GROMACS .gro file of N, CA and C in nm:
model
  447
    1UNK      N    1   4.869   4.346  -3.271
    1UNK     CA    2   4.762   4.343  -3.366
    1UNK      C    3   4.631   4.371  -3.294
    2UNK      N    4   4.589   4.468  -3.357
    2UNK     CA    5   4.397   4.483  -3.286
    2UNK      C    6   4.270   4.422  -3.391
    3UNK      N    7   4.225   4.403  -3.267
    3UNK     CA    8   4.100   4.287  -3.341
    3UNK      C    9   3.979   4.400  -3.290
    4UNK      N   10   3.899   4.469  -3.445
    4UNK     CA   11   3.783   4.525  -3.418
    4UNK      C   12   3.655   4.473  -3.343
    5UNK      N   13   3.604   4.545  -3.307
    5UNK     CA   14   3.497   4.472  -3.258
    5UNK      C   15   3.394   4.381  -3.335
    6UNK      N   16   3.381   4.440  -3.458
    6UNK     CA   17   3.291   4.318  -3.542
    6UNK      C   18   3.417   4.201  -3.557
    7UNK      N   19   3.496   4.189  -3.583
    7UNK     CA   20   3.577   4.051  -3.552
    7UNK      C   21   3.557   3.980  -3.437
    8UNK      N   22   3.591   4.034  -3.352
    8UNK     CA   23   3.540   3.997  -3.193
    8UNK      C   24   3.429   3.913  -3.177
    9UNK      N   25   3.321   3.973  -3.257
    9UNK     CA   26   3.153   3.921  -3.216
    9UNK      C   27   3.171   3.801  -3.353
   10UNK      N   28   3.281   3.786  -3.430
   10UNK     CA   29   3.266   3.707  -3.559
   10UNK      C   30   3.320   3.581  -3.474
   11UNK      N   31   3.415   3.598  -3.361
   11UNK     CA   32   3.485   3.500  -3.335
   11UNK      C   33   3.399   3.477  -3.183
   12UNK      N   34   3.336   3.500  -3.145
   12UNK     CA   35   3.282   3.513  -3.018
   12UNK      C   36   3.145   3.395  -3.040
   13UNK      N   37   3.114   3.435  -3.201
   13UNK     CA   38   3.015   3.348  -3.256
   13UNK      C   39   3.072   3.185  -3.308
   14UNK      N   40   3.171   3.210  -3.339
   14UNK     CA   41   3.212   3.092  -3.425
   14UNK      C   42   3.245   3.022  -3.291
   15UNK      N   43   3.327   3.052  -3.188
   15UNK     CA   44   3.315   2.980  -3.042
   15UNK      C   45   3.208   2.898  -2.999
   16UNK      N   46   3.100   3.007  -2.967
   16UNK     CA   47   2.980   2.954  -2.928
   16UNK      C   48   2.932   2.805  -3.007
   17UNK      N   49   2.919   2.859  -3.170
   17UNK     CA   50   2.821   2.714  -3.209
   17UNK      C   51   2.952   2.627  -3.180
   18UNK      N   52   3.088   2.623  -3.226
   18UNK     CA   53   3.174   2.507  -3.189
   18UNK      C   54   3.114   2.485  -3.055
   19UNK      N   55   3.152   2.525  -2.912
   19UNK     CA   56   3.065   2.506  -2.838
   19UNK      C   57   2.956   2.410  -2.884
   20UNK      N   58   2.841   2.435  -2.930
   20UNK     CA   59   2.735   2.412  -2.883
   20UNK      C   60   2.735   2.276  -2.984
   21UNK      N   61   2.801   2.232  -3.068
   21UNK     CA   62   2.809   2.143  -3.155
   21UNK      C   63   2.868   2.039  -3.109
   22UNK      N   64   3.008   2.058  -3.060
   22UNK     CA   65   3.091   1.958  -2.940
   22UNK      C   66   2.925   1.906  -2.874
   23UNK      N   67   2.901   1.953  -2.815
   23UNK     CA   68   2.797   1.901  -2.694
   23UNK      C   69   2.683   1.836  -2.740
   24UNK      N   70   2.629   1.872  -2.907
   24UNK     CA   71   2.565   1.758  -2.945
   24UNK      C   72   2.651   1.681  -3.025
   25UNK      N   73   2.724   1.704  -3.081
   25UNK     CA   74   2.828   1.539  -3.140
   25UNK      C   75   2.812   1.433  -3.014
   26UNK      N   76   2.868   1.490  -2.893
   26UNK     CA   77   2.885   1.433  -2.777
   26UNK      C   78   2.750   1.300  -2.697
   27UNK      N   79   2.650   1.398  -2.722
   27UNK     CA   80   2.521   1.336  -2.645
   27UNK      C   81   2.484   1.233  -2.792
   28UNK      N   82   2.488   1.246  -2.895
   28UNK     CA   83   2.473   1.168  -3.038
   28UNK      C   84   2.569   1.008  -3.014
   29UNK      N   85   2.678   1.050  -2.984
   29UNK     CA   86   2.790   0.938  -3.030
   29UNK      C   87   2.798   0.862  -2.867
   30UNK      N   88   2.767   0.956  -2.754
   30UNK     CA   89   2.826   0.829  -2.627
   30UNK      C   90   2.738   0.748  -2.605
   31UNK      N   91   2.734   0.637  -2.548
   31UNK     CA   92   2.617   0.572  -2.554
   31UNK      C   93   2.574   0.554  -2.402
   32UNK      N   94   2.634   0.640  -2.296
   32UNK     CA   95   2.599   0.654  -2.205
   32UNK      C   96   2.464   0.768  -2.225
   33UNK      N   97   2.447   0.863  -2.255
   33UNK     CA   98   2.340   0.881  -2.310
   33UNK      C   99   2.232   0.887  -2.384
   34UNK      N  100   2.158   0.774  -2.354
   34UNK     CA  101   2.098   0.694  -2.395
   34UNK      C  102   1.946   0.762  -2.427
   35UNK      N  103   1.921   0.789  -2.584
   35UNK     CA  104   1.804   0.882  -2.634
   35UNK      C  105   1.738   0.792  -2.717
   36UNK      N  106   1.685   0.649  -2.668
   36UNK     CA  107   1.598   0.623  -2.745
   36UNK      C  108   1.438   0.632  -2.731
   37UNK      N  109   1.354   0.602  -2.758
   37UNK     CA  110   1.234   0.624  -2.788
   37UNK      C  111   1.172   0.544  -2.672
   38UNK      N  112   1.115   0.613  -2.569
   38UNK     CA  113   0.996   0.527  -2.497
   38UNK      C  114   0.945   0.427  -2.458
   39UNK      N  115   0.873   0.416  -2.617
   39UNK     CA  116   0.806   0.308  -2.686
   39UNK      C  117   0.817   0.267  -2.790
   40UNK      N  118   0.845   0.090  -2.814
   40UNK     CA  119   0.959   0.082  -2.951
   40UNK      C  120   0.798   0.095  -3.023
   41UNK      N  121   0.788   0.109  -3.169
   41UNK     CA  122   0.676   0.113  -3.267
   41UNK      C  123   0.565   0.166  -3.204
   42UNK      N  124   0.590   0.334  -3.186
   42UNK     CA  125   0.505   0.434  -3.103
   42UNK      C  126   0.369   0.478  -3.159
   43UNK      N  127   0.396   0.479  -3.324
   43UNK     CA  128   0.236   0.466  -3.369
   43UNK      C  129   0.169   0.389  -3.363
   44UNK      N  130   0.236   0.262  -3.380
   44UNK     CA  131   0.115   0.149  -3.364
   44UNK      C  132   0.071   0.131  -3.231
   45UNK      N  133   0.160   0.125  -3.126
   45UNK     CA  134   0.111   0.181  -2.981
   45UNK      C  135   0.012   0.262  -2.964
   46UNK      N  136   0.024   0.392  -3.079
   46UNK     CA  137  -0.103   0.470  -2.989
   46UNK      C  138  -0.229   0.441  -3.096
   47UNK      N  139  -0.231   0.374  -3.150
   47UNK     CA  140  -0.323   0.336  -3.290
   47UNK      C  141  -0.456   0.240  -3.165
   48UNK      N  142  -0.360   0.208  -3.077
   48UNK     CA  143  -0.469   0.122  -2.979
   48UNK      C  144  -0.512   0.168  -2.824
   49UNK      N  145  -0.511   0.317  -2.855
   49UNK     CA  146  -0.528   0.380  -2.787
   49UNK      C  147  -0.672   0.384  -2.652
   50UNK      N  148  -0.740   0.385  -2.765
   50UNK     CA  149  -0.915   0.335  -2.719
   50UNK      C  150  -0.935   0.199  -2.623
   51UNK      N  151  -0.894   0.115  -2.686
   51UNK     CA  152  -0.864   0.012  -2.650
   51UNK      C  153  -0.830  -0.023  -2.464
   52UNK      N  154  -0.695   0.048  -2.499
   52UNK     CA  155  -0.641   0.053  -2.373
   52UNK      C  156  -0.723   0.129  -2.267
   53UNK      N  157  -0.777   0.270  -2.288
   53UNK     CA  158  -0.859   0.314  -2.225
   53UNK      C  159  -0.973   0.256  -2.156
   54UNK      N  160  -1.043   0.187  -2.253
   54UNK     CA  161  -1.099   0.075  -2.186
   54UNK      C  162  -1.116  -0.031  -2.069
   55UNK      N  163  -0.971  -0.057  -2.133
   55UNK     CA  164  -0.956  -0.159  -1.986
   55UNK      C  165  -0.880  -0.140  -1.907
   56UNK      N  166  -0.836  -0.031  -1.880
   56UNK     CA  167  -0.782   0.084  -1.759
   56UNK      C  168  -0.924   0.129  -1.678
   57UNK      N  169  -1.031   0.174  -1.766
   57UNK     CA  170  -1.161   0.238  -1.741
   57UNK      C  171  -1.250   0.061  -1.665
   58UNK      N  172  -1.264  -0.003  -1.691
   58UNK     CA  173  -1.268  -0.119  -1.635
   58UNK      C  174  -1.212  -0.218  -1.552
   59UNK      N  175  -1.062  -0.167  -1.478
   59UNK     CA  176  -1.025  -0.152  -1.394
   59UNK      C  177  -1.070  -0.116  -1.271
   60UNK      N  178  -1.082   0.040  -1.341
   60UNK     CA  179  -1.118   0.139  -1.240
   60UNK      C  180  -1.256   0.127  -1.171
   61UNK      N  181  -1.328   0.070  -1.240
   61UNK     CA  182  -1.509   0.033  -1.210
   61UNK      C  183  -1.521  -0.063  -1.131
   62UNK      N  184  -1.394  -0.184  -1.063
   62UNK     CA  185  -1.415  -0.291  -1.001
   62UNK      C  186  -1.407  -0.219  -0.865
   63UNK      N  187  -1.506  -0.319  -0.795
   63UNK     CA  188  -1.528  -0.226  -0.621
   63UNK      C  189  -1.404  -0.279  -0.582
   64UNK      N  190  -1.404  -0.418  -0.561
   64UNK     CA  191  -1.252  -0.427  -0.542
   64UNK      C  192  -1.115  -0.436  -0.638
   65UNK      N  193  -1.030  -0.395  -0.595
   65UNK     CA  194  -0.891  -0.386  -0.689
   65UNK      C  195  -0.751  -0.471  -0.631
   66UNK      N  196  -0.702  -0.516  -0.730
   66UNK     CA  197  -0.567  -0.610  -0.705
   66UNK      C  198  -0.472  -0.460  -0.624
   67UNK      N  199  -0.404  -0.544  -0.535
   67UNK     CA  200  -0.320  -0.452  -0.467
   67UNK      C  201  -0.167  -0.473  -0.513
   68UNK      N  202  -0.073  -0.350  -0.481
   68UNK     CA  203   0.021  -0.416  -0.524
   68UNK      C  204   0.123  -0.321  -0.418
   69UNK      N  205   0.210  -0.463  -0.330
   69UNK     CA  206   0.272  -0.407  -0.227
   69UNK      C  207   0.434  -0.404  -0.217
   70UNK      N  208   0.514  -0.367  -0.213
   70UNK     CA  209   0.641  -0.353  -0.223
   70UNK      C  210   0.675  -0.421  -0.088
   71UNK      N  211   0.759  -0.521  -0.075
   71UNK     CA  212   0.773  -0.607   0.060
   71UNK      C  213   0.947  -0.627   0.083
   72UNK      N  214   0.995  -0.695   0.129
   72UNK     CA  215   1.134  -0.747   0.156
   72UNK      C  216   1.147  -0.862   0.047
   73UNK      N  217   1.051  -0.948   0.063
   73UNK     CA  218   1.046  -1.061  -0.094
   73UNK      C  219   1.059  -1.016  -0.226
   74UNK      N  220   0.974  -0.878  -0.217
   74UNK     CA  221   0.971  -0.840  -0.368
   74UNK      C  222   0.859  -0.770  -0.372
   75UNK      N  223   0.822  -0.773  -0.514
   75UNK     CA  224   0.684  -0.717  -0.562
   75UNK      C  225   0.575  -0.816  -0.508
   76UNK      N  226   0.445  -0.741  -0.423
   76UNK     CA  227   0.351  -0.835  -0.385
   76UNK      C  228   0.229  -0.814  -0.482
   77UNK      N  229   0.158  -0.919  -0.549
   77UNK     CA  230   0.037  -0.836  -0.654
   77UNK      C  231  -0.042  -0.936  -0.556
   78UNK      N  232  -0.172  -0.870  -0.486
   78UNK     CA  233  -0.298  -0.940  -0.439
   78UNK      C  234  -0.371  -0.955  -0.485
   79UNK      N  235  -0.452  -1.016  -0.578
   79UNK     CA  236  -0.640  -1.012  -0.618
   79UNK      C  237  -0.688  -1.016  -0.489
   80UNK      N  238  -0.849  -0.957  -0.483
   80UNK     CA  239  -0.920  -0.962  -0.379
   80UNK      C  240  -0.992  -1.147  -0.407
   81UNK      N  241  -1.012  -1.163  -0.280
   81UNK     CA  242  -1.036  -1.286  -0.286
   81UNK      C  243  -1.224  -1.309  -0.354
   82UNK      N  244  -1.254  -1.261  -0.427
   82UNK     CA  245  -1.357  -1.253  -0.445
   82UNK      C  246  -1.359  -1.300  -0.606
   83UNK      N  247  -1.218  -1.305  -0.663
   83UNK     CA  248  -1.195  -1.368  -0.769
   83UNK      C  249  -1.151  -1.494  -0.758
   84UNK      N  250  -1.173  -1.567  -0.875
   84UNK     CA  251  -1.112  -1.723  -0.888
   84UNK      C  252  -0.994  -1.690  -0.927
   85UNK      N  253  -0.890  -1.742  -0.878
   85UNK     CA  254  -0.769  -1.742  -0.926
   85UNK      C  255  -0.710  -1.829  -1.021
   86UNK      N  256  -0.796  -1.919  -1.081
   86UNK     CA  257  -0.748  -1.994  -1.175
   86UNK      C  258  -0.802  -1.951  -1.288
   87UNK      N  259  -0.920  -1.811  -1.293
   87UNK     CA  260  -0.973  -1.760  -1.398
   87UNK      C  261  -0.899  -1.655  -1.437
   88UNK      N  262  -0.768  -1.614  -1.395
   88UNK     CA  263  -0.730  -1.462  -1.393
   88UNK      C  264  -0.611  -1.511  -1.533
   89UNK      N  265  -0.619  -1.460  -1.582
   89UNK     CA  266  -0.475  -1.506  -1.700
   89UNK      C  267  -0.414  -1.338  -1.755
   90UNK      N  268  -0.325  -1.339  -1.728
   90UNK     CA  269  -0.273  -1.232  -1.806
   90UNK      C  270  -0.090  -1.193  -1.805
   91UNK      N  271  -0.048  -1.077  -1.792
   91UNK     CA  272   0.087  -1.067  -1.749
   91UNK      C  273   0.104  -0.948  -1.680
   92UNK      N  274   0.214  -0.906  -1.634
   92UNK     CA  275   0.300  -0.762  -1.526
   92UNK      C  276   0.391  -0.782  -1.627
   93UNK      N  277   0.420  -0.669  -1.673
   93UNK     CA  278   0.535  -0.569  -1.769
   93UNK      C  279   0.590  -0.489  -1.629
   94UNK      N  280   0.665  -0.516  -1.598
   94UNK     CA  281   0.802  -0.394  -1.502
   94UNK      C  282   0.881  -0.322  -1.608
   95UNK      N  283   0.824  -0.200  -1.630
   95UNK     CA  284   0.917  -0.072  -1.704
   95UNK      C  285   1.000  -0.020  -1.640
   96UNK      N  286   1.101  -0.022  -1.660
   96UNK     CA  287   1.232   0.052  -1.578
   96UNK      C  288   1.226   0.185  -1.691
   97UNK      N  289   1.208   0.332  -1.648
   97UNK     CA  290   1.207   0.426  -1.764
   97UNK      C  291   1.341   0.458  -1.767
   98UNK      N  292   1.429   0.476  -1.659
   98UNK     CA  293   1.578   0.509  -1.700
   98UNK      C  294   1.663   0.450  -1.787
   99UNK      N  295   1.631   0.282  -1.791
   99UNK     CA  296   1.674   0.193  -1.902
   99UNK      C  297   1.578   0.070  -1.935
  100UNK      N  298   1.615   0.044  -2.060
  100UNK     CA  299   1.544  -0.027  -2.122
  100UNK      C  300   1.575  -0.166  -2.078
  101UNK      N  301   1.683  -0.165  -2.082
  101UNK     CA  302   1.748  -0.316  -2.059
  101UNK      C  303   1.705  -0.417  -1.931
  102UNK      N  304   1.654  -0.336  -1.836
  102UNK     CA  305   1.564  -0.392  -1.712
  102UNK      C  306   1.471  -0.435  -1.704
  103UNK      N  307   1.346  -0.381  -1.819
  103UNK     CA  308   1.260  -0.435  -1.856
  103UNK      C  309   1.230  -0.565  -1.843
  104UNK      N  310   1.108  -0.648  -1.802
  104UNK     CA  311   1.088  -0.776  -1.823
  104UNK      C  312   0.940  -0.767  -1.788
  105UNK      N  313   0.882  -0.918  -1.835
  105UNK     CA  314   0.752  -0.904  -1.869
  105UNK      C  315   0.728  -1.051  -1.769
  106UNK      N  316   0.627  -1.068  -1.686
  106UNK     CA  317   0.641  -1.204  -1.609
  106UNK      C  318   0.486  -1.210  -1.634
  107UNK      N  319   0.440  -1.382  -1.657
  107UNK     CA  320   0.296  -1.368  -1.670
  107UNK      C  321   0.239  -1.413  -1.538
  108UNK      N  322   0.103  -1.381  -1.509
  108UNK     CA  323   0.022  -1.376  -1.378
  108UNK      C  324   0.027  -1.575  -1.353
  109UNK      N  325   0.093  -1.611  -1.271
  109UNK     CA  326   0.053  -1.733  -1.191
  109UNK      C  327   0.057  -1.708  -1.056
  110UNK      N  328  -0.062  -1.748  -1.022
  110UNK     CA  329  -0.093  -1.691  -0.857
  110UNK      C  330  -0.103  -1.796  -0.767
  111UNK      N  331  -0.044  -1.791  -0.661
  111UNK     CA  332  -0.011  -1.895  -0.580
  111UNK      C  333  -0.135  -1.827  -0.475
  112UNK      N  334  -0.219  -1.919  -0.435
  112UNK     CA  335  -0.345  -1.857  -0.344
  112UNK      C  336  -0.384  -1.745  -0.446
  113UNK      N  337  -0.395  -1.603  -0.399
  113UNK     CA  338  -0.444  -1.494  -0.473
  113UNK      C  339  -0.358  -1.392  -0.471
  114UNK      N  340  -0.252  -1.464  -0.479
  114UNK     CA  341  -0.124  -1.342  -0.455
  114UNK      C  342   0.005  -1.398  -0.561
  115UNK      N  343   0.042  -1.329  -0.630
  115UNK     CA  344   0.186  -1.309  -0.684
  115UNK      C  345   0.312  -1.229  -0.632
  116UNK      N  346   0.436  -1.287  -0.637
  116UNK     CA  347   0.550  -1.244  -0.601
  116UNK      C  348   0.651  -1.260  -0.694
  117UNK      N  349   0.699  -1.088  -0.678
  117UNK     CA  350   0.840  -1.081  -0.840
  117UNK      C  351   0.912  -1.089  -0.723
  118UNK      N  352   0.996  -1.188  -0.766
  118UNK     CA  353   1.153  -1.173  -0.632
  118UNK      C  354   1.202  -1.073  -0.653
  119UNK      N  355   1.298  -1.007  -0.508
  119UNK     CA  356   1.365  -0.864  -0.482
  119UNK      C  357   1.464  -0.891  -0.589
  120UNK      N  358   1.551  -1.009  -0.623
  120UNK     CA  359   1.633  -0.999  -0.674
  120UNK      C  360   1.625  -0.974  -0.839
  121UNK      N  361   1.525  -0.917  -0.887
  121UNK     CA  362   1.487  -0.885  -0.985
  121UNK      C  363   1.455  -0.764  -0.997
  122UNK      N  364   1.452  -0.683  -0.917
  122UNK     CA  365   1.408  -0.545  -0.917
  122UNK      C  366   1.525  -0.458  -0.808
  123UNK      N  367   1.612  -0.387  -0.936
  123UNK     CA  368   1.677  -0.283  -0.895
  123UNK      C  369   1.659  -0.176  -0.825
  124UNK      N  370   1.692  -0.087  -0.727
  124UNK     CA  371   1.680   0.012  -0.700
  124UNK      C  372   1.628   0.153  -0.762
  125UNK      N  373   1.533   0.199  -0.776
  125UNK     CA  374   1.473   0.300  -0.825
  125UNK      C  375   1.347   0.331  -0.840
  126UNK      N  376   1.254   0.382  -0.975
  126UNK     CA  377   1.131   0.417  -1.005
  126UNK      C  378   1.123   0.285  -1.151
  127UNK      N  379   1.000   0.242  -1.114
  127UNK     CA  380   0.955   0.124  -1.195
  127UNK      C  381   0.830   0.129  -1.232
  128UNK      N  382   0.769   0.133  -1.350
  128UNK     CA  383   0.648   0.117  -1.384
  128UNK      C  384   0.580   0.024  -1.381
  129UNK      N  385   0.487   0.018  -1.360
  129UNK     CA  386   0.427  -0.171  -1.348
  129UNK      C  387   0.301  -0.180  -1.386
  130UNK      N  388   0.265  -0.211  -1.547
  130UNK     CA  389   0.176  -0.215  -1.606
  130UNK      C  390   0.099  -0.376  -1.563
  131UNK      N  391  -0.014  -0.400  -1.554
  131UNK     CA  392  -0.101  -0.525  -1.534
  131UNK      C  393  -0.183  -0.564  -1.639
  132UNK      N  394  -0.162  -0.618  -1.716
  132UNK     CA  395  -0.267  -0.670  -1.845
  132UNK      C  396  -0.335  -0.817  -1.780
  133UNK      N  397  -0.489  -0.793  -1.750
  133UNK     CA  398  -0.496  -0.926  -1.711
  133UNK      C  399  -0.647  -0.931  -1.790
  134UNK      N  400  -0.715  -1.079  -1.704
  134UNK     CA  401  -0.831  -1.101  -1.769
  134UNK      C  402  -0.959  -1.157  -1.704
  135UNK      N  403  -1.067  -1.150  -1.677
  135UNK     CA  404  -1.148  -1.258  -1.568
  135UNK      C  405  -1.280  -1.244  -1.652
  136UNK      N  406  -1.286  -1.393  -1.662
  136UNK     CA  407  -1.468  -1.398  -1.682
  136UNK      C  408  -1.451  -1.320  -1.850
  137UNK      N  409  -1.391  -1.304  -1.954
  137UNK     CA  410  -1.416  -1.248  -2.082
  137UNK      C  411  -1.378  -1.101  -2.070
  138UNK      N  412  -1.373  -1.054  -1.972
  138UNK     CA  413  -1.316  -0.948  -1.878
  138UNK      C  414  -1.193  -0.866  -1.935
  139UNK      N  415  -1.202  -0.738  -2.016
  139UNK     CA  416  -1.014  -0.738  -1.978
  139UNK      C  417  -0.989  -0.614  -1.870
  140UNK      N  418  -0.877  -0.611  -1.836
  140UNK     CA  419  -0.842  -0.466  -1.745
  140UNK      C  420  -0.681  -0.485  -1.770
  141UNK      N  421  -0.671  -0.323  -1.722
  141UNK     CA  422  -0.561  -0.321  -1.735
  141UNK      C  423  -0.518  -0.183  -1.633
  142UNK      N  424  -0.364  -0.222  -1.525
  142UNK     CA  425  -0.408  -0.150  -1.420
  142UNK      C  426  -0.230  -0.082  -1.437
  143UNK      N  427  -0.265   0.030  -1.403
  143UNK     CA  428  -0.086   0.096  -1.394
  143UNK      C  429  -0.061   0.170  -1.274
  144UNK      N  430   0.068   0.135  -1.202
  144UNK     CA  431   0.096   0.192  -1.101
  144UNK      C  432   0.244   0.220  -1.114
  145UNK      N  433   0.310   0.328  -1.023
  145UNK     CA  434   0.401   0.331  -0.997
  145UNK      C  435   0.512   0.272  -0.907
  146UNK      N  436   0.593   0.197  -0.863
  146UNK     CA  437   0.674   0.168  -0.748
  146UNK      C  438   0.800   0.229  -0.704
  147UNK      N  439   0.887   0.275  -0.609
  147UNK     CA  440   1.003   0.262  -0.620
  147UNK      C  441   1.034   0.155  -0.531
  148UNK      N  442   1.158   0.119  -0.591
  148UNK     CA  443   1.233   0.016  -0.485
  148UNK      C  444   1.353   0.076  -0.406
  149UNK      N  445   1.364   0.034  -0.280
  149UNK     CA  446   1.491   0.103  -0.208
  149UNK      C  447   1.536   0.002  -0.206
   0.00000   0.00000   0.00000
């Protein structure tokens, strides 16, 4: 039996999208690939957009800045000693972007002028590490990147 060439390109097509359909059924249904959203309630997130700018931008204006050092203990967060440490109130959000489930939010209690996230809390990889804090009526808010080895 011979198969014309417009049959050919009829079946050459119908391949392809099967193809290409397998492969999104696939990425849809496993849950190893994991496609959710970012940021859970993303409008109202960016609805406070200004906001945030702000006290990122007021961050950025302090001569001195909280440090934040990756150690054998863990995460090190320093204030410069030029702050009261019993005036500072706020929290560290650790974003894990590969998964959600790592996530955790620890609030600022500072032993002297320094905070420590134990190692055993922070997995191997790229971690976001948002700072929401507060001094004096003050807000800021400081973002850095880490990896952990």
């Amino acid at each position: 039996m011979k198969i014309s060439w417009g049959t050919g390109i009829v079946i050459a097509f119908g391949l392809f999208m099967t193809f290409i359909l397998y492969f999104v059924f696939e990425v849809q249904s496993n849950s190893k690939y994991d496609n959710d959203l970012v940021v859970e309630e993303y409008y109202k997130h960016d609805s406070h957009f200004q906001d945030e700018m702000t006290r990122i931008q007021n961050a950025h204006d302090l001569k001195e800045k909280p440090s934040l050092v990756y150690t054998n203990e863990g995460l090190k967060i320093t204030f410069p000693n030029t702050f009261s440490s019993e005036k500072i109130k706020g929290n560290v959000l650790l974003y894990r972007p590969s998964n959600k489930k790592f996530d955790f939010n620890t609030s600022i209690a500072l032993i002297g002028n320094s905070l420590v996230i134990p190692q055993k809390k922070l997995i191997k990889g790229r971690w976001d590490v948002n700072m929401e804090w507060q001094y004096n009526g003050m807000k800021y808010l400081s973002k850095e990147v880490i990896y952990v080895n």
